Tab-separated table of C-alpha atoms and ligand atoms in Angstrom:
chain	number	residue	atom	x	y	z
A	178	UNK	CA	60.981	-23.637	-122.329
A	179	UNK	CA	61.804	-19.638	-121.371
A	180	UNK	CA	62.695	-18.984	-117.995
A	181	UNK	CA	60.645	-16.190	-116.043
A	182	UNK	CA	61.263	-13.850	-113.961
A	183	UNK	CA	60.486	-14.434	-110.155
A	184	UNK	CA	59.487	-10.524	-110.534
A	185	UNK	CA	57.042	-10.859	-113.026
A	186	UNK	CA	56.639	-14.025	-111.584
A	187	UNK	CA	55.116	-12.624	-108.276
A	188	UNK	CA	53.353	-9.610	-109.834
A	189	UNK	CA	51.144	-12.044	-112.171
A	190	UNK	CA	50.911	-15.500	-110.634
A	191	UNK	CA	49.839	-17.634	-113.420
A	192	UNK	CA	48.836	-20.574	-111.308
A	193	UNK	CA	49.145	-24.534	-111.768
A	194	UNK	CA	51.032	-23.374	-114.887
A	195	UNK	CA	54.898	-24.443	-115.820
A	196	UNK	CA	57.451	-22.442	-115.084
A	197	UNK	CA	61.687	-22.179	-115.180
A	198	UNK	CA	63.789	-20.234	-113.049
A	199	UNK	CA	67.263	-19.646	-112.910
A	200	UNK	CA	68.814	-17.997	-109.707
A	201	UNK	CA	70.873	-18.372	-106.971
A	202	UNK	CA	70.211	-20.830	-103.844
A	203	UNK	CA	69.944	-17.979	-100.700
A	204	UNK	CA	68.828	-20.670	-97.884
A	205	UNK	CA	67.682	-24.289	-97.911
A	206	UNK	CA	65.722	-26.415	-95.475
A	207	UNK	CA	63.808	-29.277	-94.879
A	208	UNK	CA	64.210	-32.374	-93.507
A	209	UNK	CA	65.065	-36.271	-95.060
A	210	UNK	CA	62.001	-35.990	-96.998
A	211	UNK	CA	61.321	-32.518	-98.349
A	212	UNK	CA	63.841	-29.433	-99.389
A	213	UNK	CA	62.681	-25.710	-99.398
A	214	UNK	CA	64.362	-23.207	-101.233
A	215	UNK	CA	64.705	-19.538	-100.889
A	216	UNK	CA	65.535	-18.357	-104.440
A	217	UNK	CA	66.816	-15.284	-105.859
A	218	UNK	CA	67.426	-13.725	-109.473
A	219	UNK	CA	68.171	-10.358	-108.182
A	220	UNK	CA	64.844	-9.423	-110.309
A	221	UNK	CA	63.525	-8.815	-106.958
A	222	UNK	CA	63.887	-9.009	-102.783
A	223	UNK	CA	61.247	-11.278	-102.903
A	224	UNK	CA	62.853	-14.880	-103.125
A	225	UNK	CA	60.903	-17.491	-104.869
A	226	UNK	CA	59.940	-20.718	-102.829
A	227	UNK	CA	60.907	-23.796	-104.000
A	228	UNK	CA	60.001	-27.136	-103.289
A	229	UNK	CA	61.637	-30.278	-103.652
A	230	UNK	CA	60.651	-33.459	-102.459
A	231	UNK	CA	63.680	-35.862	-102.306
A	232	UNK	CA	63.076	-38.728	-103.327
A	233	UNK	CA	61.833	-37.327	-107.139
A	234	UNK	CA	65.301	-36.134	-107.072
A	235	UNK	CA	69.535	-37.551	-107.139
A	236	UNK	CA	71.297	-37.897	-104.082
A	237	UNK	CA	74.073	-36.139	-105.423
A	238	UNK	CA	72.272	-33.167	-106.749
A	239	UNK	CA	70.341	-31.718	-103.423
A	240	UNK	CA	73.886	-32.197	-102.328
A	241	UNK	CA	75.040	-29.206	-104.127
A	242	UNK	CA	71.856	-27.042	-103.636
A	243	UNK	CA	73.558	-25.314	-100.755
A	244	UNK	CA	73.499	-21.527	-100.036
A	245	UNK	CA	75.520	-19.357	-102.737
A	246	UNK	CA	74.429	-22.251	-105.443
A	247	UNK	CA	73.217	-21.321	-109.047
A	248	UNK	CA	70.355	-23.073	-110.444
A	249	UNK	CA	67.530	-23.731	-113.025
A	250	UNK	CA	64.271	-25.315	-111.642
A	251	UNK	CA	61.091	-26.335	-113.547
A	252	UNK	CA	57.996	-26.678	-111.813
A	253	UNK	CA	54.727	-26.259	-111.093
A	254	UNK	CA	53.830	-22.536	-109.913
A	255	UNK	CA	50.519	-23.319	-106.996
A	256	UNK	CA	49.444	-21.420	-104.135
A	257	UNK	CA	51.817	-21.737	-100.756
A	258	UNK	CA	50.367	-23.970	-97.690
A	259	UNK	CA	53.206	-22.274	-95.728
A	260	UNK	CA	53.673	-18.895	-93.720
A	261	UNK	CA	55.055	-15.804	-95.872
A	262	UNK	CA	54.972	-17.021	-99.716
A	263	UNK	CA	51.761	-16.619	-101.891
A	264	UNK	CA	53.430	-18.810	-104.047
A	265	UNK	CA	55.621	-21.545	-104.469
A	266	UNK	CA	56.932	-23.623	-106.963
A	267	UNK	CA	56.935	-27.685	-107.091
A	268	UNK	CA	60.035	-28.868	-108.234
A	269	UNK	CA	60.344	-31.280	-111.008
A	270	UNK	CA	63.991	-31.019	-112.594
A	271	UNK	CA	66.723	-28.939	-111.012
A	272	UNK	CA	69.961	-28.100	-112.678
A	273	UNK	CA	72.757	-26.984	-111.245
A	274	UNK	CA	74.227	-24.165	-112.947
A	275	UNK	CA	77.079	-23.670	-110.104
A	276	UNK	CA	78.627	-24.994	-107.342
A	277	UNK	CA	79.107	-22.803	-104.119
A	278	UNK	CA	81.177	-24.678	-101.769
A	279	UNK	CA	80.375	-23.676	-97.730
A	280	UNK	CA	83.872	-24.320	-95.690
A	281	UNK	CA	84.752	-21.102	-98.457
A	282	UNK	CA	81.793	-19.017	-99.517
A	283	UNK	CA	82.394	-15.769	-97.316
A	284	UNK	CA	77.952	-15.175	-97.366
A	285	UNK	CA	76.651	-18.052	-96.175
A	286	UNK	CA	75.707	-15.769	-92.918
A	287	UNK	CA	73.432	-12.832	-91.991
A	288	UNK	CA	74.856	-9.748	-90.571
A	289	UNK	CA	77.970	-9.012	-92.317
A	290	UNK	CA	79.247	-6.050	-90.858
A	291	UNK	CA	78.929	-3.274	-94.177
A	292	UNK	CA	83.090	-3.430	-93.636
A	293	UNK	CA	83.776	-7.328	-94.393
A	294	UNK	CA	81.163	-6.396	-97.657
A	295	UNK	CA	83.347	-3.799	-99.043
A	296	UNK	CA	86.370	-6.308	-99.264
A	297	UNK	CA	84.137	-8.315	-101.650
A	298	UNK	CA	82.864	-6.056	-103.601
A	299	UNK	CA	82.655	-8.556	-106.053
A	300	UNK	CA	80.114	-10.849	-104.026
A	301	UNK	CA	77.505	-8.267	-102.514
A	302	UNK	CA	75.240	-7.430	-105.017
A	303	UNK	CA	73.923	-10.684	-104.256
A	304	UNK	CA	73.175	-9.361	-100.669
A	305	UNK	CA	69.587	-8.423	-100.259
A	306	UNK	CA	70.841	-4.671	-99.037
A	307	UNK	CA	72.906	-4.401	-102.037
A	308	UNK	CA	70.180	-6.210	-104.245
A	309	UNK	CA	68.158	-2.982	-102.877
A	310	UNK	CA	70.515	-0.621	-103.309
A	311	UNK	CA	71.105	-0.893	-106.932
A	312	UNK	CA	67.990	-1.697	-107.873
A	313	UNK	CA	67.802	1.697	-106.431
A	314	UNK	CA	70.221	3.509	-108.484
A	315	UNK	CA	68.784	1.823	-111.571
A	316	UNK	CA	65.934	3.288	-111.095
A	317	UNK	CA	66.613	6.098	-110.504
A	318	UNK	CA	68.933	6.657	-112.777
A	319	UNK	CA	66.588	6.014	-115.457
A	320	UNK	CA	63.965	8.545	-113.396
A	321	UNK	CA	66.939	11.391	-113.715
A	322	UNK	CA	66.683	10.898	-117.338
A	323	UNK	CA	62.975	10.754	-117.969
A	324	UNK	CA	62.370	13.604	-116.099
A	325	UNK	CA	64.651	16.236	-118.262
A	326	UNK	CA	63.327	14.409	-121.298
A	327	UNK	CA	59.996	14.698	-120.577
A	328	UNK	CA	60.425	18.482	-119.957
A	329	UNK	CA	62.834	18.944	-123.637
A	330	UNK	CA	66.193	19.212	-122.041
A	331	UNK	CA	68.828	17.601	-124.486
A	332	UNK	CA	71.250	14.722	-123.201
A	333	UNK	CA	74.934	16.583	-123.745
A	334	UNK	CA	78.334	14.495	-123.658
A	335	UNK	CA	80.888	16.690	-122.123
A	336	UNK	CA	84.193	14.994	-122.540
A	337	UNK	CA	85.984	13.018	-119.507
A	338	UNK	CA	89.397	14.700	-120.722
A	339	UNK	CA	89.816	17.659	-120.278
A	340	UNK	CA	92.308	20.277	-120.692
A	341	UNK	CA	91.011	23.003	-118.221
A	342	UNK	CA	89.954	22.943	-114.201
A	343	UNK	CA	85.931	23.613	-114.151
A	344	UNK	CA	85.924	24.446	-110.983
A	345	UNK	CA	89.819	26.586	-110.575
A	346	UNK	CA	90.439	23.847	-107.469
A	347	UNK	CA	93.000	22.234	-108.540
A	348	UNK	CA	92.389	18.396	-107.467
A	349	UNK	CA	92.808	16.894	-110.620
A	350	UNK	CA	94.170	13.237	-112.191
A	351	UNK	CA	96.599	13.963	-114.619
A	352	UNK	CA	96.120	11.668	-117.994
A	353	UNK	CA	99.404	11.222	-119.893
A	354	UNK	CA	100.900	8.658	-121.437
A	355	UNK	CA	104.612	9.664	-120.212
A	356	UNK	CA	106.914	6.776	-119.154
A	357	UNK	CA	106.859	8.433	-115.462
A	358	UNK	CA	110.552	7.101	-114.536
A	359	UNK	CA	111.622	9.060	-117.750
A	360	UNK	CA	109.321	12.532	-118.373
A	361	UNK	CA	110.961	13.922	-121.028
A	362	UNK	CA	111.816	17.689	-119.737
A	363	UNK	CA	112.243	21.352	-121.083
A	364	UNK	CA	115.014	23.168	-120.777
A	365	UNK	CA	113.447	24.783	-117.425
A	366	UNK	CA	113.058	20.961	-115.881
A	367	UNK	CA	109.179	20.939	-115.961
A	368	UNK	CA	107.618	17.811	-118.143
A	369	UNK	CA	107.587	19.036	-121.522
A	370	UNK	CA	103.713	18.490	-122.663
A	371	UNK	CA	104.242	19.131	-125.358
A	372	UNK	CA	105.501	15.294	-126.304
A	373	UNK	CA	102.668	14.070	-124.543
A	374	UNK	CA	99.568	12.028	-125.837
A	375	UNK	CA	97.358	15.632	-126.664
A	376	UNK	CA	100.760	17.668	-126.692
A	377	UNK	CA	99.149	20.152	-123.407
A	378	UNK	CA	98.302	18.624	-119.807
A	379	UNK	CA	95.006	17.013	-119.760
A	380	UNK	CA	93.029	15.279	-117.113
A	381	UNK	CA	90.240	13.999	-116.012
A	382	UNK	CA	86.951	15.933	-115.746
A	383	UNK	CA	85.711	16.787	-112.296
A	384	UNK	CA	82.602	18.534	-113.609
A	385	UNK	CA	81.090	18.743	-117.168
A	386	UNK	CA	79.932	21.914	-116.465
A	387	UNK	CA	81.656	24.386	-118.360
A	388	UNK	CA	80.807	22.809	-121.633
A	389	UNK	CA	77.293	22.195	-120.292
A	390	UNK	CA	77.233	25.876	-120.129
A	391	UNK	CA	78.173	26.169	-124.131
A	392	UNK	CA	75.487	23.489	-124.398
A	393	UNK	CA	73.107	25.171	-123.440
A	394	UNK	CA	74.051	28.904	-125.338
A	395	UNK	CA	73.121	26.879	-128.077
A	396	UNK	CA	70.214	24.447	-127.514
A	397	UNK	CA	68.736	25.689	-124.844
A	398	UNK	CA	68.115	23.540	-121.855
A	399	UNK	CA	71.248	20.498	-121.488
A	400	UNK	CA	71.776	18.205	-118.700
A	401	UNK	CA	74.989	16.017	-118.584
A	402	UNK	CA	74.788	12.276	-116.419
A	403	UNK	CA	78.293	10.787	-116.666
A	404	UNK	CA	81.229	10.571	-114.079
A	405	UNK	CA	83.285	13.140	-112.204
A	406	UNK	CA	87.116	12.696	-110.798
A	407	UNK	CA	88.224	14.809	-108.266
A	408	UNK	CA	92.011	13.752	-106.551
A	409	UNK	CA	90.859	15.344	-103.302
A	410	UNK	CA	92.284	13.401	-100.143
A	411	UNK	CA	89.020	13.007	-97.976
A	412	UNK	CA	88.255	9.962	-96.166
A	413	UNK	CA	84.723	10.187	-95.473
A	414	UNK	CA	81.616	8.697	-95.877
A	415	UNK	CA	80.747	11.277	-97.938
A	416	UNK	CA	83.217	11.600	-100.551
A	417	UNK	CA	84.715	9.881	-103.364
A	418	UNK	CA	87.431	9.773	-106.325
A	419	UNK	CA	85.035	8.907	-109.070
A	420	UNK	CA	81.853	9.628	-108.429
A	421	UNK	CA	78.511	10.675	-111.107
A	422	UNK	CA	77.276	14.093	-111.437
A	423	UNK	CA	73.947	15.254	-113.111
A	424	UNK	CA	74.266	18.631	-114.634
A	425	UNK	CA	71.520	20.571	-115.717
A	426	UNK	CA	72.319	24.243	-117.604
A	427	UNK	CA	69.512	26.023	-118.578
A	428	UNK	CA	69.825	29.458	-120.873
A	429	UNK	CA	67.454	32.283	-119.431
A	430	UNK	CA	67.599	30.621	-116.291
A	431	UNK	CA	68.345	33.294	-113.277
A	432	UNK	CA	69.238	32.047	-109.540
A	433	UNK	CA	64.875	31.688	-108.512
A	434	UNK	CA	64.848	29.645	-111.703
A	435	UNK	CA	67.411	27.108	-110.655
A	436	UNK	CA	66.838	26.790	-107.019
A	437	UNK	CA	62.914	26.082	-108.630
A	438	UNK	CA	64.394	23.517	-110.506
A	439	UNK	CA	66.810	22.116	-108.119
A	440	UNK	CA	63.492	21.671	-105.701
A	441	UNK	CA	61.727	20.127	-108.074
A	442	UNK	CA	63.905	17.848	-109.408
A	443	UNK	CA	64.647	16.295	-106.331
A	444	UNK	CA	61.091	15.730	-105.153
A	445	UNK	CA	60.334	14.251	-108.790
A	446	UNK	CA	63.407	11.559	-107.845
A	447	UNK	CA	62.127	11.029	-104.333
A	448	UNK	CA	58.793	10.520	-105.351
A	449	UNK	CA	59.549	8.353	-107.900
A	450	UNK	CA	61.314	6.252	-105.754
A	451	UNK	CA	58.259	5.687	-102.792
A	452	UNK	CA	56.461	4.706	-106.718
A	453	UNK	CA	58.289	2.813	-107.583
A	454	UNK	CA	60.701	0.730	-105.562
A	455	UNK	CA	57.898	0.333	-102.369
A	456	UNK	CA	59.682	-3.230	-102.193
A	457	UNK	CA	63.427	-2.343	-102.075
A	458	UNK	CA	62.388	0.525	-100.217
A	459	UNK	CA	60.517	-1.633	-97.215
A	460	UNK	CA	63.198	-3.937	-97.391
A	461	UNK	CA	65.513	-0.887	-96.424
A	462	UNK	CA	63.227	1.110	-93.993
A	463	UNK	CA	63.435	-1.756	-91.816
A	464	UNK	CA	66.794	-3.737	-92.045
A	465	UNK	CA	68.869	-0.505	-92.244
A	466	UNK	CA	66.892	3.244	-91.486
A	467	UNK	CA	64.153	3.710	-89.779
A	468	UNK	CA	63.087	6.659	-90.802
A	469	UNK	CA	63.989	5.962	-94.241
A	470	UNK	CA	60.538	6.781	-96.107
A	471	UNK	CA	59.259	8.708	-93.634
A	472	UNK	CA	61.929	11.368	-94.548
A	473	UNK	CA	61.499	10.833	-97.504
A	474	UNK	CA	57.555	11.353	-97.564
A	475	UNK	CA	58.636	14.643	-95.987
A	476	UNK	CA	61.268	15.917	-98.216
A	477	UNK	CA	58.711	15.376	-100.736
A	478	UNK	CA	56.042	16.875	-98.664
A	479	UNK	CA	58.192	20.153	-97.443
A	480	UNK	CA	58.888	22.773	-99.117
A	481	UNK	CA	62.515	23.830	-98.914
A	482	UNK	CA	63.405	26.857	-96.586
A	483	UNK	CA	65.648	29.542	-98.707
A	484	UNK	CA	67.969	31.689	-97.149
A	485	UNK	CA	71.486	33.525	-97.587
A	486	UNK	CA	74.925	33.084	-96.628
A	487	UNK	CA	74.877	35.672	-94.221
A	488	UNK	CA	71.179	34.705	-92.597
A	489	UNK	CA	72.994	32.006	-92.508
A	490	UNK	CA	75.862	32.951	-90.559
A	491	UNK	CA	73.815	34.903	-88.036
A	492	UNK	CA	72.383	32.022	-87.002
A	493	UNK	CA	74.858	30.181	-86.518
A	494	UNK	CA	77.183	32.578	-84.323
A	495	UNK	CA	73.990	32.921	-82.315
A	496	UNK	CA	72.979	29.172	-81.833
A	497	UNK	CA	75.677	29.233	-78.532
A	498	UNK	CA	76.869	26.447	-80.124
A	499	UNK	CA	80.896	25.357	-80.174
A	500	UNK	CA	82.154	24.457	-83.093
A	501	UNK	CA	85.048	22.820	-84.623
A	502	UNK	CA	85.563	25.243	-87.412
A	503	UNK	CA	84.731	28.673	-86.640
A	504	UNK	CA	82.061	30.913	-88.145
A	505	UNK	CA	82.320	33.746	-89.488
A	506	UNK	CA	81.181	35.934	-92.728
A	507	UNK	CA	83.475	34.593	-94.936
A	508	UNK	CA	84.385	31.481	-93.488
A	509	UNK	CA	83.177	28.621	-95.664
A	510	UNK	CA	80.702	26.339	-94.522
A	511	UNK	CA	81.493	23.018	-92.992
A	512	UNK	CA	79.463	20.164	-92.790
A	513	UNK	CA	79.130	20.458	-88.951
A	514	UNK	CA	77.195	24.073	-90.324
A	515	UNK	CA	75.501	22.642	-92.255
A	516	UNK	CA	73.969	19.299	-90.735
A	517	UNK	CA	72.942	22.461	-87.828
A	518	UNK	CA	70.880	23.679	-90.135
A	519	UNK	CA	69.170	21.182	-91.559
A	520	UNK	CA	68.347	18.904	-88.786
A	521	UNK	CA	68.438	20.658	-85.831
A	522	UNK	CA	67.501	24.082	-86.794
A	523	UNK	CA	65.139	24.266	-89.266
A	524	UNK	CA	64.994	20.656	-89.857
A	525	UNK	CA	64.520	20.646	-93.529
A	526	UNK	CA	66.234	21.097	-96.558
A	527	UNK	CA	67.800	24.216	-97.235
A	528	UNK	CA	69.051	26.091	-99.865
A	529	UNK	CA	71.662	28.493	-99.237
A	530	UNK	CA	72.418	31.295	-101.527
A	531	UNK	CA	74.626	34.503	-102.321
A	532	UNK	CA	78.226	32.974	-100.383
A	533	UNK	CA	81.473	35.892	-100.635
A	534	UNK	CA	83.274	35.092	-103.546
A	535	UNK	CA	86.249	34.689	-101.924
A	536	UNK	CA	84.716	30.656	-101.497
A	537	UNK	CA	82.752	29.942	-104.586
A	538	UNK	CA	84.424	29.598	-107.918
A	539	UNK	CA	85.545	31.848	-110.678
A	540	UNK	CA	82.060	31.334	-113.050
A	541	UNK	CA	79.906	32.178	-110.414
A	542	UNK	CA	77.855	35.690	-111.113
A	543	UNK	CA	78.828	38.607	-109.223
A	544	UNK	CA	76.161	40.374	-107.437
A	545	UNK	CA	75.549	44.326	-107.065
A	546	UNK	CA	76.407	44.499	-103.959
A	547	UNK	CA	80.567	43.703	-104.338
A	548	UNK	CA	80.905	41.204	-102.135
A	549	UNK	CA	78.442	38.101	-102.999
A	550	UNK	CA	78.094	35.623	-105.858
A	551	UNK	CA	75.278	33.998	-107.574
A	552	UNK	CA	75.316	30.550	-105.102
A	553	UNK	CA	73.225	27.749	-104.359
A	554	UNK	CA	74.013	24.971	-102.462
A	555	UNK	CA	71.244	22.078	-101.384
A	556	UNK	CA	71.723	21.175	-98.077
A	557	UNK	CA	70.017	17.624	-97.339
A	558	UNK	CA	69.402	15.898	-93.888
A	559	UNK	CA	71.878	13.299	-93.134
A	560	UNK	CA	74.322	13.967	-95.875
A	561	UNK	CA	75.179	18.007	-95.861
A	562	UNK	CA	75.562	19.802	-99.562
A	563	UNK	CA	73.841	16.968	-102.209
A	564	UNK	CA	73.831	19.937	-105.032
A	565	UNK	CA	76.102	22.756	-105.492
A	566	UNK	CA	74.873	25.367	-108.305
A	567	UNK	CA	75.032	28.859	-109.483
A	568	UNK	CA	73.920	31.357	-111.613
A	569	UNK	CA	77.044	32.477	-114.041
A	570	UNK	CA	78.680	35.430	-115.013
A	571	UNK	CA	77.403	36.331	-117.961
A	572	UNK	CA	79.260	39.052	-118.543
A	573	UNK	CA	82.755	39.063	-120.472
A	574	UNK	CA	84.369	41.741	-118.927
A	575	UNK	CA	83.175	40.925	-114.815
A	576	UNK	CA	84.531	37.052	-115.666
A	577	UNK	CA	87.892	38.173	-117.437
A	578	UNK	CA	88.575	40.259	-114.221
A	579	UNK	CA	87.459	37.431	-112.092
A	580	UNK	CA	89.935	34.927	-113.122
A	581	UNK	CA	92.438	37.212	-113.570
A	582	UNK	CA	92.237	37.920	-110.011
A	583	UNK	CA	91.782	34.102	-109.166
A	584	UNK	CA	95.424	33.627	-111.162
A	585	UNK	CA	93.156	31.276	-113.613
A	586	UNK	CA	94.897	30.081	-116.688
A	587	UNK	CA	92.783	32.829	-118.847
A	588	UNK	CA	94.802	31.238	-122.461
A	589	UNK	CA	92.699	27.740	-121.920
A	590	UNK	CA	89.274	29.279	-120.890
A	591	UNK	CA	89.419	30.952	-124.117
A	592	UNK	CA	86.841	29.634	-125.893
A	593	UNK	CA	84.356	30.227	-122.147
A	594	UNK	CA	85.304	32.996	-122.577
A	595	UNK	CA	84.211	33.907	-126.136
A	596	UNK	CA	80.580	32.770	-125.168
A	597	UNK	CA	80.641	35.705	-123.458
A	598	UNK	CA	81.651	37.472	-126.662
A	599	UNK	CA	79.059	35.991	-129.765
A	600	UNK	CA	75.154	36.373	-128.258
A	601	UNK	CA	76.298	35.862	-124.506
A	602	UNK	CA	73.091	35.276	-122.589
A	603	UNK	CA	71.707	34.792	-118.914
A	604	UNK	CA	72.264	31.349	-117.673
A	605	UNK	CA	72.465	29.130	-114.292
A	606	UNK	CA	72.934	25.613	-114.127
A	607	UNK	CA	73.778	23.100	-110.861
A	608	UNK	CA	74.992	19.189	-110.311
A	609	UNK	CA	73.346	17.110	-108.132
A	610	UNK	CA	76.067	14.433	-106.556
A	611	UNK	CA	74.367	11.045	-107.793
A	612	UNK	CA	76.234	9.162	-105.178
A	613	UNK	CA	75.347	11.568	-102.405
A	614	UNK	CA	71.153	11.142	-103.910
A	615	UNK	CA	71.785	7.534	-103.507
A	616	UNK	CA	72.632	8.036	-99.825
A	617	UNK	CA	69.605	10.065	-99.403
A	618	UNK	CA	67.380	7.798	-101.265
A	619	UNK	CA	68.304	3.901	-99.707
A	620	UNK	CA	69.655	5.303	-95.911
A	621	UNK	CA	72.828	4.405	-96.437
A	622	UNK	CA	75.455	6.013	-93.718
A	623	UNK	CA	78.453	5.553	-95.893
A	624	UNK	CA	78.559	6.344	-99.374
A	625	UNK	CA	81.477	3.540	-100.422
A	626	UNK	CA	78.135	1.806	-99.752
A	627	UNK	CA	75.418	2.605	-102.671
A	628	UNK	CA	78.800	2.715	-104.866
A	629	UNK	CA	78.522	-0.565	-107.059
A	630	UNK	CA	82.903	-0.614	-106.862
A	631	UNK	CA	83.879	2.577	-104.400
A	632	UNK	CA	87.090	4.524	-105.847
A	633	UNK	CA	88.439	6.193	-102.960
A	634	UNK	CA	92.292	7.334	-101.968
A	635	UNK	CA	94.255	4.199	-101.512
A	636	UNK	CA	91.747	2.199	-103.084
A	637	UNK	CA	90.510	1.112	-106.940
A	638	UNK	CA	90.208	-2.424	-105.891
A	639	UNK	CA	87.748	-4.734	-107.996
B	76	LIG	O1	79.624	21.758	-105.395
B	76	LIG	P1	81.102	20.924	-107.105
B	76	LIG	O2	81.886	21.318	-106.224
B	76	LIG	O3	79.929	21.544	-107.864
B	76	LIG	C1	80.057	21.788	-109.143
B	76	LIG	O4	81.088	20.986	-109.293
B	76	LIG	C2	79.663	22.649	-110.270
B	76	LIG	N1	80.810	22.553	-111.232
B	76	LIG	C3	78.185	22.038	-110.587
B	76	LIG	C4	77.307	22.962	-111.172
B	76	LIG	O5	76.456	24.012	-111.201
B	76	LIG	N2	77.362	22.727	-112.650
B	76	LIG	O6	79.721	19.250	-106.777
B	76	LIG	C5	78.710	19.532	-107.187
B	76	LIG	C6	77.850	17.818	-106.348
B	76	LIG	C7	77.608	17.909	-104.743
B	76	LIG	O7	76.932	19.068	-104.309
B	76	LIG	C8	78.244	16.920	-103.738
B	76	LIG	O8	76.976	16.507	-103.940
B	76	LIG	C9	79.165	16.137	-105.456
B	76	LIG	O9	78.570	16.994	-106.138
B	76	LIG	N3	80.136	15.880	-105.129
B	76	LIG	C10	80.993	15.109	-104.772
B	76	LIG	N4	80.138	13.850	-104.256
B	76	LIG	C11	81.414	12.741	-103.693
B	76	LIG	N5	82.088	12.976	-103.425
B	76	LIG	C12	82.747	14.013	-103.992
B	76	LIG	N6	84.057	13.784	-103.638
B	76	LIG	C13	81.715	15.155	-104.277
B	76	LIG	N7	82.298	16.025	-104.400
B	76	LIG	C14	81.053	16.454	-105.139
B	77	LIG	MG1	79.819	22.702	-104.303
């Protein structure tokens, strides 16, 4: 007999038929004569109730049906007499796959703290909360591919190991096969990378953008969706050392086209979650964040505010607030400022554009004012920056001048510069942090809790 997933069972219950289900016991209650077992198989947040009459089963077998144990149940699907479920299974056969010791199983009780659950990341997918988060993660990953595929974008696989620093921020993990206890040195006492695996310094990518641009300047519209790495020592609820990023890159898009795409893309993803993941969202809405579904709807239904950095600085300076980080033209916009704009001033997602060139990456298109670049950051409630992007500098001379001005390694970027020599084109793109998106979609408050196995400073367990 074939196993039926609980999700399928509940979708179209074939009453009075024999079914086989397999899963993990969430709870068991009852008395000497009868047991009610709540079984979950991960296919849905919902459990199926299994009713087992004690007299039909071996006494020892019944003893081993405890919270956390894994069982297979054969029985008849019937309309439920009890409250809280429409159907249940009257068990005729039960097999135990894996016992679960009640004394030592860490997930006995409900209501464990998120901090505690992080320490048992190998088991937390079995909780309702993490089950919901992980199913939503899957749904979003699928929706991302669907969105771009439907629009005719091509999925480009950019390298994970690179020889360049896409953001020019120097926050990279090195990749080497050197024995760190005896690194070969050159005559100046520096590591002799000519002897290393790649014959030059290499690192884990911080962004697929630069290679993404090469794709856009050939295929027109591409996107990447892959892991990126940042060796920044940021211990915040919004930063990971390893996270996935979605980076569309489009030929012939200016900054306005880029903003339109970013807004449409996020709205599509939020709508997709609302339409396809209602059970999990309702659970998170009731248990984690009472305002979640309302906030998701709000984002879909309202236009994002679009203002320039210069306008934002005026609003922030005139707010009468005391800031931890001072506000002023030329200074970076900090998380506290982003959240003020989004959560208090506008009460809507905000797209900030045209930042001073000094605080943005080298590749951004220089505006005619000589001071700002065609950057765009999308700021979200509860999160701050969720997307960073820009129109790219397509002019060879201007790009080269900026690379030199910023003392970036011109010779490592020869291939990037050549695209501006051979058939350059106006183009734009952005990066959406997948984990930050998941924070918004799930209402979870710490980025460590929307990633199955988070990587943060001093933590690479599991
Ligand atoms: O703003 P960032 O650094 O932009 C880029 O990397 C560009 N190359 C993207 C592009 O134009 N193709 O990062 C983009 C997004 C941020 O807005 C944020 O959502 C996320 O990536 N992000 C992080 N997410 C989790 N942990 C971190 N340490 C993150 N750093 C950036
Ligand atoms: Mg950014």
